[in-house]
């Protein structure tokens, strides 16, 4: 599907042109129609691991055990995430500066939600720490290690474990395709980004997605809104996910020194010179 790019280059906000049902229509009709169920594969076996992450995990670094397979699946999730955004005309009604901020601030939680929806699990391999004796023998000072980048190899185990815990919680909830779609809308139109030029417009879009999710859950679960509260709590946890850890773990093996943020912006055709 061709990307919908606004013709105007003025950078002005077009909030007044917003159709109150546009985000609902676009989310429900552009998102994948089939609902993916993962509760049989990801449920009780993980429950015992959902404890607070030990602080010592911050010092431990991990990489993917099967990067060829997992990086490919992660790239597919990222592509579907960008497709979801491109299929929302209301997103392109905003100035490109606001589009950039929303992508920069929210791509990581959107990616994690996409991983949950696609059922992407992954195994890790810990990078062995260099022994003190070896450091002394090789005369590896802390400064020298930082310059060679060895101290930053891999992703923090603590950050990756936070992400895994969230994935398991999503799989336990067993969200439907519509719930995932509304959830993505709530995350993308992040009203906490107070630097936005079209902040009232973004707030209205987020409130619309929240209302749609609440009504859907109320209808499907006989008026019980406990599920809605759980999902909102997960959104708060998603904001704490370290984007650098995601980039290092899933995309560094294929991107090299390139920056994922820049790649996403170019993919979505929202660079200033392209509008």
PDB file of C-alpha atoms in Angstrom:
ATOM      1  CA  UNK A   1       0.000   0.000   0.000  1.00  0.00           C
ATOM      2  CA  UNK A   2       1.348   3.410  -0.941  1.00  0.00           C
ATOM      3  CA  UNK A   3       2.267   5.733   1.849  1.00  0.00           C
ATOM      4  CA  UNK A   4      -0.118   8.621   2.393  1.00  0.00           C
ATOM      5  CA  UNK A   5       1.895  11.806   2.709  1.00  0.00           C
ATOM      6  CA  UNK A   6       0.282  15.212   3.159  1.00  0.00           C
ATOM      7  CA  UNK A   7       0.800  17.624   0.303  1.00  0.00           C
ATOM      8  CA  UNK A   8       1.176  20.664   2.532  1.00  0.00           C
ATOM      9  CA  UNK A   9       4.677  21.709   3.569  1.00  0.00           C
ATOM     10  CA  UNK A  10       3.627  24.497   5.881  1.00  0.00           C
ATOM     11  CA  UNK A  11       3.855  22.391   9.048  1.00  0.00           C
ATOM     12  CA  UNK A  12       0.520  23.742  10.301  1.00  0.00           C
ATOM     13  CA  UNK A  13      -1.829  21.633  12.336  1.00  0.00           C
ATOM     14  CA  UNK A  14      -4.958  20.312  10.643  1.00  0.00           C
ATOM     15  CA  UNK A  15      -6.781  19.361  13.801  1.00  0.00           C
ATOM     16  CA  UNK A  16      -9.987  20.946  12.648  1.00  0.00           C
ATOM     17  CA  UNK A  17     -10.208  18.519   9.716  1.00  0.00           C
ATOM     18  CA  UNK A  18     -10.146  15.458  11.950  1.00  0.00           C
ATOM     19  CA  UNK A  19     -13.065  13.085  11.447  1.00  0.00           C
ATOM     20  CA  UNK A  20     -14.089  11.783  14.876  1.00  0.00           C
ATOM     21  CA  UNK A  21     -14.279   8.221  13.575  1.00  0.00           C
ATOM     22  CA  UNK A  22     -11.151   8.222  11.403  1.00  0.00           C
ATOM     23  CA  UNK A  23      -8.827   6.528  13.863  1.00  0.00           C
ATOM     24  CA  UNK A  24     -11.421   3.891  14.730  1.00  0.00           C
ATOM     25  CA  UNK A  25     -12.161   3.172  11.099  1.00  0.00           C
ATOM     26  CA  UNK A  26      -8.531   3.072  10.077  1.00  0.00           C
ATOM     27  CA  UNK A  27      -7.408   0.942  13.007  1.00  0.00           C
ATOM     28  CA  UNK A  28     -10.190  -1.599  12.643  1.00  0.00           C
ATOM     29  CA  UNK A  29     -10.023  -1.867   8.865  1.00  0.00           C
ATOM     30  CA  UNK A  30      -6.328  -1.552   8.190  1.00  0.00           C
ATOM     31  CA  UNK A  31      -5.050  -3.780  10.952  1.00  0.00           C
ATOM     32  CA  UNK A  32      -4.810  -7.506  10.335  1.00  0.00           C
ATOM     33  CA  UNK A  33      -8.262  -9.001  10.605  1.00  0.00           C
ATOM     34  CA  UNK A  34      -7.301 -12.366  12.015  1.00  0.00           C
ATOM     35  CA  UNK A  35      -6.852 -12.646  15.766  1.00  0.00           C
ATOM     36  CA  UNK A  36      -3.703 -14.389  16.914  1.00  0.00           C
ATOM     37  CA  UNK A  37      -4.073 -16.579  19.999  1.00  0.00           C
ATOM     38  CA  UNK A  38      -1.062 -17.410  22.062  1.00  0.00           C
ATOM     39  CA  UNK A  39      -2.426 -18.458  25.473  1.00  0.00           C
ATOM     40  CA  UNK A  40      -1.688 -22.145  24.923  1.00  0.00           C
ATOM     41  CA  UNK A  41       1.994 -21.455  24.312  1.00  0.00           C
ATOM     42  CA  UNK A  42       2.670 -18.612  26.757  1.00  0.00           C
ATOM     43  CA  UNK A  43       0.911 -18.870  30.088  1.00  0.00           C
ATOM     44  CA  UNK A  44       1.561 -20.632  33.387  1.00  0.00           C
ATOM     45  CA  UNK A  45       5.160 -21.843  32.736  1.00  0.00           C
ATOM     46  CA  UNK A  46       6.336 -18.241  32.960  1.00  0.00           C
ATOM     47  CA  UNK A  47       4.473 -17.171  36.073  1.00  0.00           C
ATOM     48  CA  UNK A  48       7.221 -18.090  38.536  1.00  0.00           C
ATOM     49  CA  UNK A  49       9.714 -15.791  36.798  1.00  0.00           C
ATOM     50  CA  UNK A  50       7.727 -12.595  37.147  1.00  0.00           C
ATOM     51  CA  UNK A  51       9.547 -11.143  40.081  1.00  0.00           C
ATOM     52  CA  UNK A  52      11.430  -7.917  40.418  1.00  0.00           C
ATOM     53  CA  UNK A  53      14.620  -7.887  38.414  1.00  0.00           C
ATOM     54  CA  UNK A  54      17.749  -8.220  40.543  1.00  0.00           C
ATOM     55  CA  UNK A  55      19.962  -5.091  40.344  1.00  0.00           C
ATOM     56  CA  UNK A  56      22.992  -7.243  39.556  1.00  0.00           C
ATOM     57  CA  UNK A  57      21.398  -8.083  36.194  1.00  0.00           C
ATOM     58  CA  UNK A  58      22.260  -4.564  35.028  1.00  0.00           C
ATOM     59  CA  UNK A  59      25.903  -5.597  34.816  1.00  0.00           C
ATOM     60  CA  UNK A  60      25.198  -8.762  32.834  1.00  0.00           C
ATOM     61  CA  UNK A  61      25.055  -8.501  29.049  1.00  0.00           C
ATOM     62  CA  UNK A  62      23.163 -10.791  26.705  1.00  0.00           C
ATOM     63  CA  UNK A  63      22.755 -11.415  22.984  1.00  0.00           C
ATOM     64  CA  UNK A  64      20.275 -13.507  21.018  1.00  0.00           C
ATOM     65  CA  UNK A  65      20.933 -17.224  20.938  1.00  0.00           C
ATOM     66  CA  UNK A  66      19.599 -17.479  17.367  1.00  0.00           C
ATOM     67  CA  UNK A  67      20.054 -13.987  15.870  1.00  0.00           C
ATOM     68  CA  UNK A  68      19.408 -15.090  12.282  1.00  0.00           C
ATOM     69  CA  UNK A  69      15.875 -16.241  13.096  1.00  0.00           C
ATOM     70  CA  UNK A  70      14.948 -13.716  15.786  1.00  0.00           C
ATOM     71  CA  UNK A  71      16.310 -10.641  13.978  1.00  0.00           C
ATOM     72  CA  UNK A  72      14.291 -11.574  10.907  1.00  0.00           C
ATOM     73  CA  UNK A  73      11.103 -11.880  12.949  1.00  0.00           C
ATOM     74  CA  UNK A  74      11.869  -8.621  14.766  1.00  0.00           C
ATOM     75  CA  UNK A  75      12.315  -6.881  11.412  1.00  0.00           C
ATOM     76  CA  UNK A  76       8.934  -8.206  10.294  1.00  0.00           C
ATOM     77  CA  UNK A  77       7.348  -6.816  13.464  1.00  0.00           C
ATOM     78  CA  UNK A  78       8.970  -3.440  12.849  1.00  0.00           C
ATOM     79  CA  UNK A  79       7.690  -3.423   9.259  1.00  0.00           C
ATOM     80  CA  UNK A  80       4.155  -4.212  10.419  1.00  0.00           C
ATOM     81  CA  UNK A  81       4.438  -1.437  13.001  1.00  0.00           C
ATOM     82  CA  UNK A  82       5.394   1.102  10.333  1.00  0.00           C
ATOM     83  CA  UNK A  83       2.561  -0.188   8.120  1.00  0.00           C
ATOM     84  CA  UNK A  84       0.100   0.334  10.954  1.00  0.00           C
ATOM     85  CA  UNK A  85       1.241   3.949  11.317  1.00  0.00           C
ATOM     86  CA  UNK A  86       1.188   4.616   7.562  1.00  0.00           C
ATOM     87  CA  UNK A  87      -2.426   3.446   7.402  1.00  0.00           C
ATOM     88  CA  UNK A  88      -3.563   6.175   9.813  1.00  0.00           C
ATOM     89  CA  UNK A  89      -4.340   9.378   7.874  1.00  0.00           C
ATOM     90  CA  UNK A  90      -4.894  11.158  11.194  1.00  0.00           C
ATOM     91  CA  UNK A  91      -1.192  10.674  11.926  1.00  0.00           C
ATOM     92  CA  UNK A  92      -0.224  12.533   8.761  1.00  0.00           C
ATOM     93  CA  UNK A  93      -2.611  15.392   9.546  1.00  0.00           C
ATOM     94  CA  UNK A  94      -0.039  16.603  12.041  1.00  0.00           C
ATOM     95  CA  UNK A  95       3.077  18.681  11.296  1.00  0.00           C
ATOM     96  CA  UNK A  96       6.107  16.558  10.496  1.00  0.00           C
ATOM     97  CA  UNK A  97       7.770  17.775  13.697  1.00  0.00           C
ATOM     98  CA  UNK A  98       4.988  16.156  15.747  1.00  0.00           C
ATOM     99  CA  UNK A  99       5.181  12.987  13.678  1.00  0.00           C
ATOM    100  CA  UNK A 100       8.906  12.806  14.398  1.00  0.00           C
ATOM    101  CA  UNK A 101       8.405  13.257  18.153  1.00  0.00           C
ATOM    102  CA  UNK A 102       5.689  10.619  18.337  1.00  0.00           C
ATOM    103  CA  UNK A 103       7.817   8.103  16.434  1.00  0.00           C
ATOM    104  CA  UNK A 104      10.910   8.865  18.493  1.00  0.00           C
ATOM    105  CA  UNK A 105       9.079   8.568  21.811  1.00  0.00           C
ATOM    106  CA  UNK A 106       6.812   5.624  21.053  1.00  0.00           C
ATOM    107  CA  UNK A 107       8.415   3.238  18.566  1.00  0.00           C
ATOM    108  CA  UNK A 108       9.849   1.030  21.331  1.00  0.00           C
ATOM    109  CA  UNK A 109       6.541   0.331  23.164  1.00  0.00           C
ATOM    110  CA  UNK A 110       4.821  -0.136  19.806  1.00  0.00           C
ATOM    111  CA  UNK A 111       7.493  -2.650  18.862  1.00  0.00           C
ATOM    112  CA  UNK A 112       7.025  -4.612  22.087  1.00  0.00           C
ATOM    113  CA  UNK A 113       3.258  -4.714  21.516  1.00  0.00           C
ATOM    114  CA  UNK A 114       3.928  -5.965  17.998  1.00  0.00           C
ATOM    115  CA  UNK A 115       6.205  -8.688  19.368  1.00  0.00           C
ATOM    116  CA  UNK A 116       3.437  -9.732  21.747  1.00  0.00           C
ATOM    117  CA  UNK A 117       0.800  -9.784  19.012  1.00  0.00           C
ATOM    118  CA  UNK A 118       2.997 -11.863  16.706  1.00  0.00           C
ATOM    119  CA  UNK A 119       3.971 -14.219  19.520  1.00  0.00           C
ATOM    120  CA  UNK A 120       7.700 -13.661  19.102  1.00  0.00           C
ATOM    121  CA  UNK A 121       9.627 -15.287  21.927  1.00  0.00           C
ATOM    122  CA  UNK A 122      13.409 -15.541  21.988  1.00  0.00           C
ATOM    123  CA  UNK A 123      16.272 -17.215  23.820  1.00  0.00           C
ATOM    124  CA  UNK A 124      19.318 -15.406  25.155  1.00  0.00           C
ATOM    125  CA  UNK A 125      22.991 -16.140  25.524  1.00  0.00           C
ATOM    126  CA  UNK A 126      24.955 -14.345  28.200  1.00  0.00           C
ATOM    127  CA  UNK A 127      28.266 -12.746  27.271  1.00  0.00           C
ATOM    128  CA  UNK A 128      30.941 -14.098  29.625  1.00  0.00           C
ATOM    129  CA  UNK A 129      32.478 -11.417  31.807  1.00  0.00           C
ATOM    130  CA  UNK A 130      36.216 -10.937  31.489  1.00  0.00           C
ATOM    131  CA  UNK A 131      37.992 -12.153  34.632  1.00  0.00           C
ATOM    132  CA  UNK A 132      39.930  -9.702  36.754  1.00  0.00           C
ATOM    133  CA  UNK A 133      43.140 -11.668  36.169  1.00  0.00           C
ATOM    134  CA  UNK A 134      42.688 -11.514  32.414  1.00  0.00           C
ATOM    135  CA  UNK A 135      42.059  -7.773  32.579  1.00  0.00           C
ATOM    136  CA  UNK A 136      45.276  -7.291  34.506  1.00  0.00           C
ATOM    137  CA  UNK A 137      47.306  -9.563  32.219  1.00  0.00           C
ATOM    138  CA  UNK A 138      45.999  -7.847  29.107  1.00  0.00           C
ATOM    139  CA  UNK A 139      46.360  -4.417  30.715  1.00  0.00           C
ATOM    140  CA  UNK A 140      42.771  -3.590  29.848  1.00  0.00           C
ATOM    141  CA  UNK A 141      41.970  -0.382  31.628  1.00  0.00           C
ATOM    142  CA  UNK A 142      38.375   0.744  31.904  1.00  0.00           C
ATOM    143  CA  UNK A 143      39.039   3.630  29.516  1.00  0.00           C
ATOM    144  CA  UNK A 144      40.540   1.377  26.881  1.00  0.00           C
ATOM    145  CA  UNK A 145      37.613  -1.020  27.064  1.00  0.00           C
ATOM    146  CA  UNK A 146      35.153   1.808  26.612  1.00  0.00           C
ATOM    147  CA  UNK A 147      37.045   3.094  23.583  1.00  0.00           C
ATOM    148  CA  UNK A 148      36.892  -0.331  21.934  1.00  0.00           C
ATOM    149  CA  UNK A 149      33.221  -0.631  22.839  1.00  0.00           C
ATOM    150  CA  UNK A 150      33.605  -4.012  24.532  1.00  0.00           C
ATOM    151  CA  UNK A 151      31.884  -2.782  27.678  1.00  0.00           C
ATOM    152  CA  UNK A 152      28.730  -1.928  25.730  1.00  0.00           C
ATOM    153  CA  UNK A 153      28.510  -5.215  23.785  1.00  0.00           C
ATOM    154  CA  UNK A 154      25.107  -6.838  24.000  1.00  0.00           C
ATOM    155  CA  UNK A 155      22.038  -5.610  25.891  1.00  0.00           C
ATOM    156  CA  UNK A 156      21.430  -5.334  29.619  1.00  0.00           C
ATOM    157  CA  UNK A 157      19.905  -8.545  30.957  1.00  0.00           C
ATOM    158  CA  UNK A 158      17.803  -6.488  33.362  1.00  0.00           C
ATOM    159  CA  UNK A 159      16.240  -4.487  30.521  1.00  0.00           C
ATOM    160  CA  UNK A 160      15.650  -7.567  28.382  1.00  0.00           C
ATOM    161  CA  UNK A 161      14.026  -9.374  31.305  1.00  0.00           C
ATOM    162  CA  UNK A 162      11.630  -6.433  31.769  1.00  0.00           C
ATOM    163  CA  UNK A 163      10.614  -6.823  28.159  1.00  0.00           C
ATOM    164  CA  UNK A 164      10.146 -10.586  28.500  1.00  0.00           C
ATOM    165  CA  UNK A 165       7.992 -10.091  31.603  1.00  0.00           C
ATOM    166  CA  UNK A 166       5.749  -7.729  29.662  1.00  0.00           C
ATOM    167  CA  UNK A 167       5.431 -10.149  26.758  1.00  0.00           C
ATOM    168  CA  UNK A 168       4.316 -12.915  29.110  1.00  0.00           C
ATOM    169  CA  UNK A 169       1.710 -10.605  30.676  1.00  0.00           C
ATOM    170  CA  UNK A 170       0.316  -9.788  27.239  1.00  0.00           C
ATOM    171  CA  UNK A 171       0.145 -13.473  26.339  1.00  0.00           C
ATOM    172  CA  UNK A 172      -1.649 -14.246  29.587  1.00  0.00           C
ATOM    173  CA  UNK A 173      -4.281 -11.602  28.778  1.00  0.00           C
ATOM    174  CA  UNK A 174      -4.701 -13.143  25.313  1.00  0.00           C
ATOM    175  CA  UNK A 175      -5.689  -9.884  23.612  1.00  0.00           C
ATOM    176  CA  UNK A 176      -7.784  -9.912  20.465  1.00  0.00           C
ATOM    177  CA  UNK A 177      -6.741  -8.191  17.236  1.00  0.00           C
ATOM    178  CA  UNK A 178      -9.079  -5.277  17.964  1.00  0.00           C
ATOM    179  CA  UNK A 179      -7.665  -4.830  21.450  1.00  0.00           C
ATOM    180  CA  UNK A 180      -4.153  -4.758  20.036  1.00  0.00           C
ATOM    181  CA  UNK A 181      -5.220  -2.187  17.449  1.00  0.00           C
ATOM    182  CA  UNK A 182      -6.804   0.143  19.989  1.00  0.00           C
ATOM    183  CA  UNK A 183      -3.804  -0.342  22.261  1.00  0.00           C
ATOM    184  CA  UNK A 184      -1.432   0.732  19.491  1.00  0.00           C
ATOM    185  CA  UNK A 185      -3.542   3.833  18.914  1.00  0.00           C
ATOM    186  CA  UNK A 186      -3.354   4.758  22.609  1.00  0.00           C
ATOM    187  CA  UNK A 187       0.420   4.314  22.581  1.00  0.00           C
ATOM    188  CA  UNK A 188       1.123   6.145  19.321  1.00  0.00           C
ATOM    189  CA  UNK A 189      -0.989   9.179  20.171  1.00  0.00           C
ATOM    190  CA  UNK A 190       0.872   9.806  23.398  1.00  0.00           C
ATOM    191  CA  UNK A 191      -0.644  12.847  25.093  1.00  0.00           C
ATOM    192  CA  UNK A 192       2.307  12.960  27.515  1.00  0.00           C
ATOM    193  CA  UNK A 193       4.490  14.437  24.767  1.00  0.00           C
ATOM    194  CA  UNK A 194       3.852  18.020  25.825  1.00  0.00           C
ATOM    195  CA  UNK A 195       6.204  19.502  23.201  1.00  0.00           C
ATOM    196  CA  UNK A 196       3.758  18.669  20.420  1.00  0.00           C
ATOM    197  CA  UNK A 197       2.370  21.523  18.363  1.00  0.00           C
ATOM    198  CA  UNK A 198      -0.931  19.667  17.979  1.00  0.00           C
ATOM    199  CA  UNK A 199      -1.181  18.436  21.552  1.00  0.00           C
ATOM    200  CA  UNK A 200      -5.002  18.922  21.825  1.00  0.00           C
ATOM    201  CA  UNK A 201      -5.416  16.973  18.580  1.00  0.00           C
ATOM    202  CA  UNK A 202      -3.248  14.115  19.868  1.00  0.00           C
ATOM    203  CA  UNK A 203      -5.104  14.128  23.182  1.00  0.00           C
ATOM    204  CA  UNK A 204      -8.425  13.767  21.367  1.00  0.00           C
ATOM    205  CA  UNK A 205      -7.093  10.836  19.328  1.00  0.00           C
ATOM    206  CA  UNK A 206      -5.778   9.079  22.410  1.00  0.00           C
ATOM    207  CA  UNK A 207      -9.033   9.621  24.286  1.00  0.00           C
ATOM    208  CA  UNK A 208     -10.950   8.259  21.305  1.00  0.00           C
ATOM    209  CA  UNK A 209      -8.827   5.104  21.216  1.00  0.00           C
ATOM    210  CA  UNK A 210      -9.172   4.650  24.995  1.00  0.00           C
ATOM    211  CA  UNK A 211     -12.946   5.052  24.797  1.00  0.00           C
ATOM    212  CA  UNK A 212     -13.166   2.554  21.934  1.00  0.00           C
ATOM    213  CA  UNK A 213     -11.071   0.016  23.855  1.00  0.00           C
ATOM    214  CA  UNK A 214     -13.149   0.469  27.004  1.00  0.00           C
ATOM    215  CA  UNK A 215     -16.432   0.032  25.110  1.00  0.00           C
ATOM    216  CA  UNK A 216     -15.125  -3.026  23.303  1.00  0.00           C
ATOM    217  CA  UNK A 217     -13.980  -4.678  26.542  1.00  0.00           C
ATOM    218  CA  UNK A 218     -17.216  -3.762  28.307  1.00  0.00           C
ATOM    219  CA  UNK A 219     -19.215  -5.404  25.511  1.00  0.00           C
ATOM    220  CA  UNK A 220     -17.066  -8.512  25.206  1.00  0.00           C
ATOM    221  CA  UNK A 221     -16.574  -9.081  28.940  1.00  0.00           C
ATOM    222  CA  UNK A 222     -20.084  -8.274  30.207  1.00  0.00           C
ATOM    223  CA  UNK A 223     -19.397  -4.825  31.603  1.00  0.00           C
ATOM    224  CA  UNK A 224     -16.276  -5.773  33.577  1.00  0.00           C
ATOM    225  CA  UNK A 225     -13.579  -3.134  33.179  1.00  0.00           C
ATOM    226  CA  UNK A 226     -10.886  -4.910  35.192  1.00  0.00           C
ATOM    227  CA  UNK A 227      -9.307  -6.020  31.920  1.00  0.00           C
ATOM    228  CA  UNK A 228      -9.242  -2.407  30.721  1.00  0.00           C
ATOM    229  CA  UNK A 229      -7.398  -1.373  33.895  1.00  0.00           C
ATOM    230  CA  UNK A 230      -4.850  -4.154  33.394  1.00  0.00           C
ATOM    231  CA  UNK A 231      -4.159  -3.022  29.836  1.00  0.00           C
ATOM    232  CA  UNK A 232      -3.698   0.602  30.916  1.00  0.00           C
ATOM    233  CA  UNK A 233      -1.260  -0.603  33.567  1.00  0.00           C
ATOM    234  CA  UNK A 234       0.701  -2.463  30.903  1.00  0.00           C
ATOM    235  CA  UNK A 235       0.907   0.738  28.863  1.00  0.00           C
ATOM    236  CA  UNK A 236       2.553   2.457  31.822  1.00  0.00           C
ATOM    237  CA  UNK A 237       5.076  -0.375  32.058  1.00  0.00           C
ATOM    238  CA  UNK A 238       5.749  -0.178  28.329  1.00  0.00           C
ATOM    239  CA  UNK A 239       6.919   3.416  28.744  1.00  0.00           C
ATOM    240  CA  UNK A 240       9.807   2.140  30.882  1.00  0.00           C
ATOM    241  CA  UNK A 241      11.194  -0.141  28.177  1.00  0.00           C
ATOM    242  CA  UNK A 242      14.699   0.897  27.115  1.00  0.00           C
ATOM    243  CA  UNK A 243      14.694   1.609  23.378  1.00  0.00           C
ATOM    244  CA  UNK A 244      18.487   1.309  23.239  1.00  0.00           C
ATOM    245  CA  UNK A 245      18.297  -2.220  24.629  1.00  0.00           C
ATOM    246  CA  UNK A 246      15.786  -3.202  21.930  1.00  0.00           C
ATOM    247  CA  UNK A 247      17.950  -1.705  19.210  1.00  0.00           C
ATOM    248  CA  UNK A 248      21.090  -3.387  20.565  1.00  0.00           C
ATOM    249  CA  UNK A 249      19.490  -6.810  20.955  1.00  0.00           C
ATOM    250  CA  UNK A 250      17.326  -7.135  17.835  1.00  0.00           C
ATOM    251  CA  UNK A 251      18.759  -4.751  15.254  1.00  0.00           C
ATOM    252  CA  UNK A 252      22.455  -4.113  15.921  1.00  0.00           C
ATOM    253  CA  UNK A 253      23.435  -7.415  14.236  1.00  0.00           C
ATOM    254  CA  UNK A 254      21.810  -6.254  10.988  1.00  0.00           C
ATOM    255  CA  UNK A 255      22.039  -2.442  11.197  1.00  0.00           C
ATOM    256  CA  UNK A 256      25.673  -2.131  12.219  1.00  0.00           C
ATOM    257  CA  UNK A 257      26.276   1.496  13.162  1.00  0.00           C
ATOM    258  CA  UNK A 258      23.034   2.761  11.637  1.00  0.00           C
ATOM    259  CA  UNK A 259      20.381   4.249  13.921  1.00  0.00           C
ATOM    260  CA  UNK A 260      16.972   2.619  14.049  1.00  0.00           C
ATOM    261  CA  UNK A 261      15.239   5.941  14.699  1.00  0.00           C
ATOM    262  CA  UNK A 262      16.546   7.368  11.439  1.00  0.00           C
ATOM    263  CA  UNK A 263      15.618   4.216   9.546  1.00  0.00           C
ATOM    264  CA  UNK A 264      12.051   4.355  10.860  1.00  0.00           C
ATOM    265  CA  UNK A 265      11.641   8.009   9.952  1.00  0.00           C
ATOM    266  CA  UNK A 266      12.873   7.367   6.416  1.00  0.00           C
ATOM    267  CA  UNK A 267      10.599   4.336   6.091  1.00  0.00           C
ATOM    268  CA  UNK A 268       7.584   6.426   7.060  1.00  0.00           C
ATOM    269  CA  UNK A 269       8.499   9.228   4.623  1.00  0.00           C
ATOM    270  CA  UNK A 270       8.255  11.964   7.204  1.00  0.00           C
ATOM    271  CA  UNK A 271      11.677  13.553   6.775  1.00  0.00           C
ATOM    272  CA  UNK A 272      11.247  17.332   6.236  1.00  0.00           C
ATOM    273  CA  UNK A 273      12.689  17.291   2.733  1.00  0.00           C
ATOM    274  CA  UNK A 274      10.261  14.615   1.620  1.00  0.00           C
ATOM    275  CA  UNK A 275       7.031  16.329   2.605  1.00  0.00           C
TER     276      UNK A 275
END
